[in-house]
Amino acid sequence: YLVAGYEGITYAADHGCKIINCSWGGSFYSSLGQDVIDYATINKDALVFAAAGNDGLLSDSYPAAYNYVISVGSTTNNDVKSSFSNYGYTVDLCAPGSNIRSTYFNNTYSSLSGTSMASPTAAGAGAIVKSFYGNTYNALQVGEKLRVTCDNIDALNSTMYRGLMGTGRVNLYHA
């Protein structure tokens, strides 16, 4: 269980974080959640990335589906939508999230899958874009730069996902 996730976003924004990753979510909208995102993005110029969810459904997950959040779906290493990844009109872009080598318990490593693995990949790209463009780009411009420079992967996926996986897979080189 996650306790105080939205308080964590506020804390991070108040302490100068410019890129915030949320590898968590749920199916319930709340005005408080949207208010926290508005505060972080508009008042503190922090860009929030969030996992789109792992139900494999055309479904919204929050905080990913809130306004101003970069919602991240998951792809395989072949740019195919990961079977578990949610998709839909609120997904902004995708990143690799299947079989990602990561740190794990007891000083070990493991291959993990989920939009929770894709989201930090996109957030890391966002941090590099923010660093590269410095103060010339605000949070929303960083997110838009990532979105418009994605590689379109619609042709590699079933037509049922066309237009529902954001603008494609993040491409840091193009951003």
mmCIF file of C-alpha atoms in Angstrom:
data_model
loop_
_atom_site.group_PDB
_atom_site.id
_atom_site.type_symbol
_atom_site.label_atom_id
_atom_site.label_comp_id
_atom_site.label_asym_id
_atom_site.label_seq_id
_atom_site.Cartn_x
_atom_site.Cartn_y
_atom_site.Cartn_z
ATOM 1 C CA TYR A 1 0.000 0.000 0.000
ATOM 2 C CA LEU A 2 1.083 3.524 -0.700
ATOM 3 C CA VAL A 3 0.566 6.062 2.042
ATOM 4 C CA ALA A 4 0.751 9.843 1.441
ATOM 5 C CA GLY A 5 1.552 9.704 -2.298
ATOM 6 C CA TYR A 6 0.052 13.097 -3.029
ATOM 7 C CA GLU A 7 1.744 14.579 0.012
ATOM 8 C CA GLY A 8 4.986 13.211 -1.424
ATOM 9 C CA ILE A 9 4.395 15.032 -4.715
ATOM 10 C CA THR A 10 3.817 18.266 -2.814
ATOM 11 C CA TYR A 11 6.912 17.710 -0.661
ATOM 12 C CA ALA A 12 9.079 17.018 -3.718
ATOM 13 C CA ALA A 13 7.799 20.099 -5.566
ATOM 14 C CA ASP A 14 8.206 22.308 -2.483
ATOM 15 C CA HIS A 15 11.813 21.139 -2.151
ATOM 16 C CA GLY A 16 12.823 21.949 -5.717
ATOM 17 C CA CYS A 17 12.271 18.722 -7.640
ATOM 18 C CA LYS A 18 11.585 19.507 -11.287
ATOM 19 C CA ILE A 19 10.832 15.932 -12.395
ATOM 20 C CA ILE A 20 8.665 13.686 -10.214
ATOM 21 C CA ASN A 21 7.986 10.027 -11.005
ATOM 22 C CA CYS A 22 4.925 8.197 -9.677
ATOM 23 C CA SER A 23 5.213 4.450 -10.287
ATOM 24 C CA TRP A 24 1.843 3.935 -8.609
ATOM 25 C CA GLY A 25 -1.799 4.622 -9.244
ATOM 26 C CA GLY A 26 -5.379 3.620 -8.867
ATOM 27 C CA SER A 27 -8.719 3.852 -10.599
ATOM 28 C CA PHE A 28 -10.256 6.618 -8.499
ATOM 29 C CA TYR A 29 -10.285 10.286 -9.471
ATOM 30 C CA SER A 30 -10.164 12.880 -6.731
ATOM 31 C CA SER A 31 -10.205 16.666 -6.951
ATOM 32 C CA LEU A 32 -7.481 16.699 -4.288
ATOM 33 C CA GLY A 33 -5.215 14.672 -6.586
ATOM 34 C CA GLN A 34 -5.793 17.079 -9.479
ATOM 35 C CA ASP A 35 -5.187 20.039 -7.157
ATOM 36 C CA VAL A 36 -1.837 18.571 -6.088
ATOM 37 C CA ILE A 37 -0.805 18.065 -9.722
ATOM 38 C CA ASP A 38 -1.900 21.620 -10.581
ATOM 39 C CA TYR A 39 0.126 22.957 -7.647
ATOM 40 C CA ALA A 40 3.266 21.001 -8.548
ATOM 41 C CA THR A 41 3.092 21.786 -12.261
ATOM 42 C CA ILE A 42 1.758 25.324 -12.391
ATOM 43 C CA ASN A 43 2.970 26.799 -9.091
ATOM 44 C CA LYS A 44 6.267 24.921 -8.684
ATOM 45 C CA ASP A 45 7.167 24.163 -12.341
ATOM 46 C CA ALA A 46 7.589 20.434 -11.641
ATOM 47 C CA LEU A 47 6.632 17.844 -14.256
ATOM 48 C CA VAL A 48 4.942 14.696 -12.952
ATOM 49 C CA PHE A 49 5.271 11.367 -14.771
ATOM 50 C CA ALA A 50 2.995 8.480 -13.792
ATOM 51 C CA ALA A 51 2.456 4.831 -14.658
ATOM 52 C CA ALA A 52 -0.626 4.288 -16.860
ATOM 53 C CA GLY A 53 -1.578 1.060 -15.048
ATOM 54 C CA ASN A 54 -1.159 -2.673 -15.496
ATOM 55 C CA ASP A 55 -4.675 -3.969 -16.156
ATOM 56 C CA GLY A 56 -4.191 -4.353 -19.921
ATOM 57 C CA LEU A 57 -7.381 -2.345 -20.411
ATOM 58 C CA LEU A 58 -8.688 0.791 -22.054
ATOM 59 C CA SER A 59 -8.813 2.389 -18.637
ATOM 60 C CA ASP A 60 -7.664 5.484 -16.774
ATOM 61 C CA SER A 61 -5.382 5.302 -13.765
ATOM 62 C CA TYR A 62 -4.653 8.177 -11.411
ATOM 63 C CA PRO A 63 -2.483 10.190 -11.060
ATOM 64 C CA ALA A 64 -1.555 9.305 -14.673
ATOM 65 C CA ALA A 65 -4.891 10.479 -16.100
ATOM 66 C CA TYR A 66 -4.886 13.882 -14.387
ATOM 67 C CA ASN A 67 -4.312 17.011 -16.448
ATOM 68 C CA TYR A 68 -0.637 18.041 -16.718
ATOM 69 C CA VAL A 69 0.692 14.549 -15.889
ATOM 70 C CA ILE A 70 2.746 12.633 -18.463
ATOM 71 C CA SER A 71 0.975 9.271 -18.497
ATOM 72 C CA VAL A 72 3.345 6.471 -19.507
ATOM 73 C CA GLY A 73 2.329 3.165 -21.079
ATOM 74 C CA SER A 74 4.654 0.189 -21.475
ATOM 75 C CA THR A 75 6.182 -1.449 -24.543
ATOM 76 C CA THR A 76 8.297 -4.517 -25.155
ATOM 77 C CA ASN A 77 11.791 -4.252 -26.626
ATOM 78 C CA ASN A 78 10.104 -4.517 -30.063
ATOM 79 C CA ASP A 79 7.899 -1.431 -29.517
ATOM 80 C CA VAL A 80 4.793 -3.590 -29.118
ATOM 81 C CA LYS A 81 2.375 -2.662 -26.343
ATOM 82 C CA SER A 82 3.127 -4.775 -23.299
ATOM 83 C CA SER A 83 0.204 -7.134 -22.688
ATOM 84 C CA PHE A 84 -0.360 -5.727 -19.198
ATOM 85 C CA SER A 85 -0.167 -2.026 -20.129
ATOM 86 C CA ASN A 86 -3.263 0.127 -19.930
ATOM 87 C CA TYR A 87 -3.933 2.263 -22.977
ATOM 88 C CA GLY A 88 -6.323 5.051 -23.852
ATOM 89 C CA TYR A 89 -6.758 8.697 -24.686
ATOM 90 C CA THR A 90 -5.052 9.867 -21.494
ATOM 91 C CA VAL A 91 -1.797 8.004 -22.247
ATOM 92 C CA ASP A 92 0.773 10.537 -23.458
ATOM 93 C CA LEU A 93 3.643 8.286 -24.489
ATOM 94 C CA CYS A 94 5.205 4.875 -23.972
ATOM 95 C CA ALA A 95 8.572 3.615 -22.790
ATOM 96 C CA PRO A 96 10.115 0.162 -22.410
ATOM 97 C CA GLY A 97 8.585 -1.601 -19.414
ATOM 98 C CA SER A 98 8.828 -5.334 -20.085
ATOM 99 C CA ASN A 99 11.664 -7.360 -18.564
ATOM 100 C CA ILE A 100 13.602 -4.370 -17.274
ATOM 101 C CA ARG A 101 16.657 -5.232 -15.213
ATOM 102 C CA SER A 102 16.432 -3.407 -11.897
ATOM 103 C CA THR A 103 17.678 -3.414 -8.358
ATOM 104 C CA TYR A 104 15.745 -5.667 -6.016
ATOM 105 C CA PHE A 105 15.572 -6.815 -2.404
ATOM 106 C CA ASN A 106 18.639 -7.991 -0.457
ATOM 107 C CA ASN A 107 21.206 -6.356 -2.745
ATOM 108 C CA THR A 108 20.119 -8.354 -5.790
ATOM 109 C CA TYR A 109 18.852 -7.632 -9.296
ATOM 110 C CA SER A 110 15.750 -8.871 -11.044
ATOM 111 C CA SER A 111 13.904 -8.482 -14.344
ATOM 112 C CA LEU A 112 10.682 -6.619 -13.651
ATOM 113 C CA SER A 113 7.749 -5.629 -15.838
ATOM 114 C CA GLY A 114 5.087 -2.967 -15.535
ATOM 115 C CA THR A 115 4.217 0.594 -16.357
ATOM 116 C CA SER A 116 6.011 1.278 -13.064
ATOM 117 C CA MET A 117 9.196 0.380 -14.920
ATOM 118 C CA ALA A 118 8.288 2.423 -18.016
ATOM 119 C CA SER A 119 7.432 5.593 -16.111
ATOM 120 C CA PRO A 120 10.885 6.180 -14.572
ATOM 121 C CA THR A 121 12.474 5.612 -17.980
ATOM 122 C CA ALA A 122 10.347 8.427 -19.397
ATOM 123 C CA ALA A 123 10.952 10.556 -16.295
ATOM 124 C CA GLY A 124 14.696 10.085 -16.717
ATOM 125 C CA ALA A 125 14.395 11.276 -20.303
ATOM 126 C CA GLY A 126 12.415 14.251 -19.016
ATOM 127 C CA ALA A 127 15.186 15.073 -16.541
ATOM 128 C CA ILE A 128 17.783 15.035 -19.304
ATOM 129 C CA VAL A 129 15.611 17.258 -21.518
ATOM 130 C CA LYS A 130 15.086 19.667 -18.600
ATOM 131 C CA SER A 131 18.831 19.719 -17.949
ATOM 132 C CA PHE A 132 19.665 20.263 -21.616
ATOM 133 C CA TYR A 133 17.215 23.131 -22.148
ATOM 134 C CA GLY A 134 17.612 24.562 -18.634
ATOM 135 C CA ASN A 135 15.376 27.447 -17.702
ATOM 136 C CA THR A 136 14.317 28.061 -21.301
ATOM 137 C CA TYR A 137 11.722 25.254 -20.956
ATOM 138 C CA ASN A 138 9.107 25.123 -18.222
ATOM 139 C CA ALA A 139 7.677 21.817 -17.001
ATOM 140 C CA LEU A 140 4.902 21.662 -19.593
ATOM 141 C CA GLN A 141 7.326 22.436 -22.415
ATOM 142 C CA VAL A 142 9.618 19.602 -21.295
ATOM 143 C CA GLY A 143 6.664 17.205 -21.416
ATOM 144 C CA GLU A 144 5.576 18.439 -24.813
ATOM 145 C CA LYS A 145 9.118 18.124 -26.193
ATOM 146 C CA LEU A 146 9.118 14.463 -25.168
ATOM 147 C CA ARG A 147 5.646 13.879 -26.627
ATOM 148 C CA VAL A 148 6.298 15.434 -30.042
ATOM 149 C CA THR A 149 9.648 13.678 -30.538
ATOM 150 C CA CYS A 150 8.386 10.143 -29.825
ATOM 151 C CA ASP A 151 8.729 7.417 -32.428
ATOM 152 C CA ASN A 152 5.275 6.549 -33.724
ATOM 153 C CA ILE A 153 4.724 2.835 -33.098
ATOM 154 C CA ASP A 154 1.115 2.481 -34.260
ATOM 155 C CA ALA A 155 2.113 0.395 -37.295
ATOM 156 C CA LEU A 156 3.875 -2.129 -35.042
ATOM 157 C CA ASN A 157 0.769 -2.700 -32.941
ATOM 158 C CA SER A 158 -2.740 -4.008 -33.399
ATOM 159 C CA THR A 159 -5.087 -1.508 -35.013
ATOM 160 C CA MET A 160 -7.213 -1.673 -31.849
ATOM 161 C CA TYR A 161 -4.495 0.365 -30.084
ATOM 162 C CA ARG A 162 -4.111 2.970 -32.822
ATOM 163 C CA GLY A 163 -4.139 6.440 -31.270
ATOM 164 C CA LEU A 164 -4.420 4.966 -27.761
ATOM 165 C CA MET A 165 -0.718 4.665 -26.892
ATOM 166 C CA GLY A 166 0.074 8.348 -26.844
ATOM 167 C CA THR A 167 2.395 9.748 -29.468
ATOM 168 C CA GLY A 168 4.582 6.627 -29.407
ATOM 169 C CA ARG A 169 7.754 5.421 -27.692
ATOM 170 C CA VAL A 170 9.952 8.077 -26.115
ATOM 171 C CA ASN A 171 13.043 8.956 -28.147
ATOM 172 C CA LEU A 172 15.551 10.878 -26.049
ATOM 173 C CA TYR A 173 17.912 11.439 -28.991
ATOM 174 C CA HIS A 174 15.195 13.289 -30.918
ATOM 175 C CA ALA A 175 14.075 15.216 -27.840
#
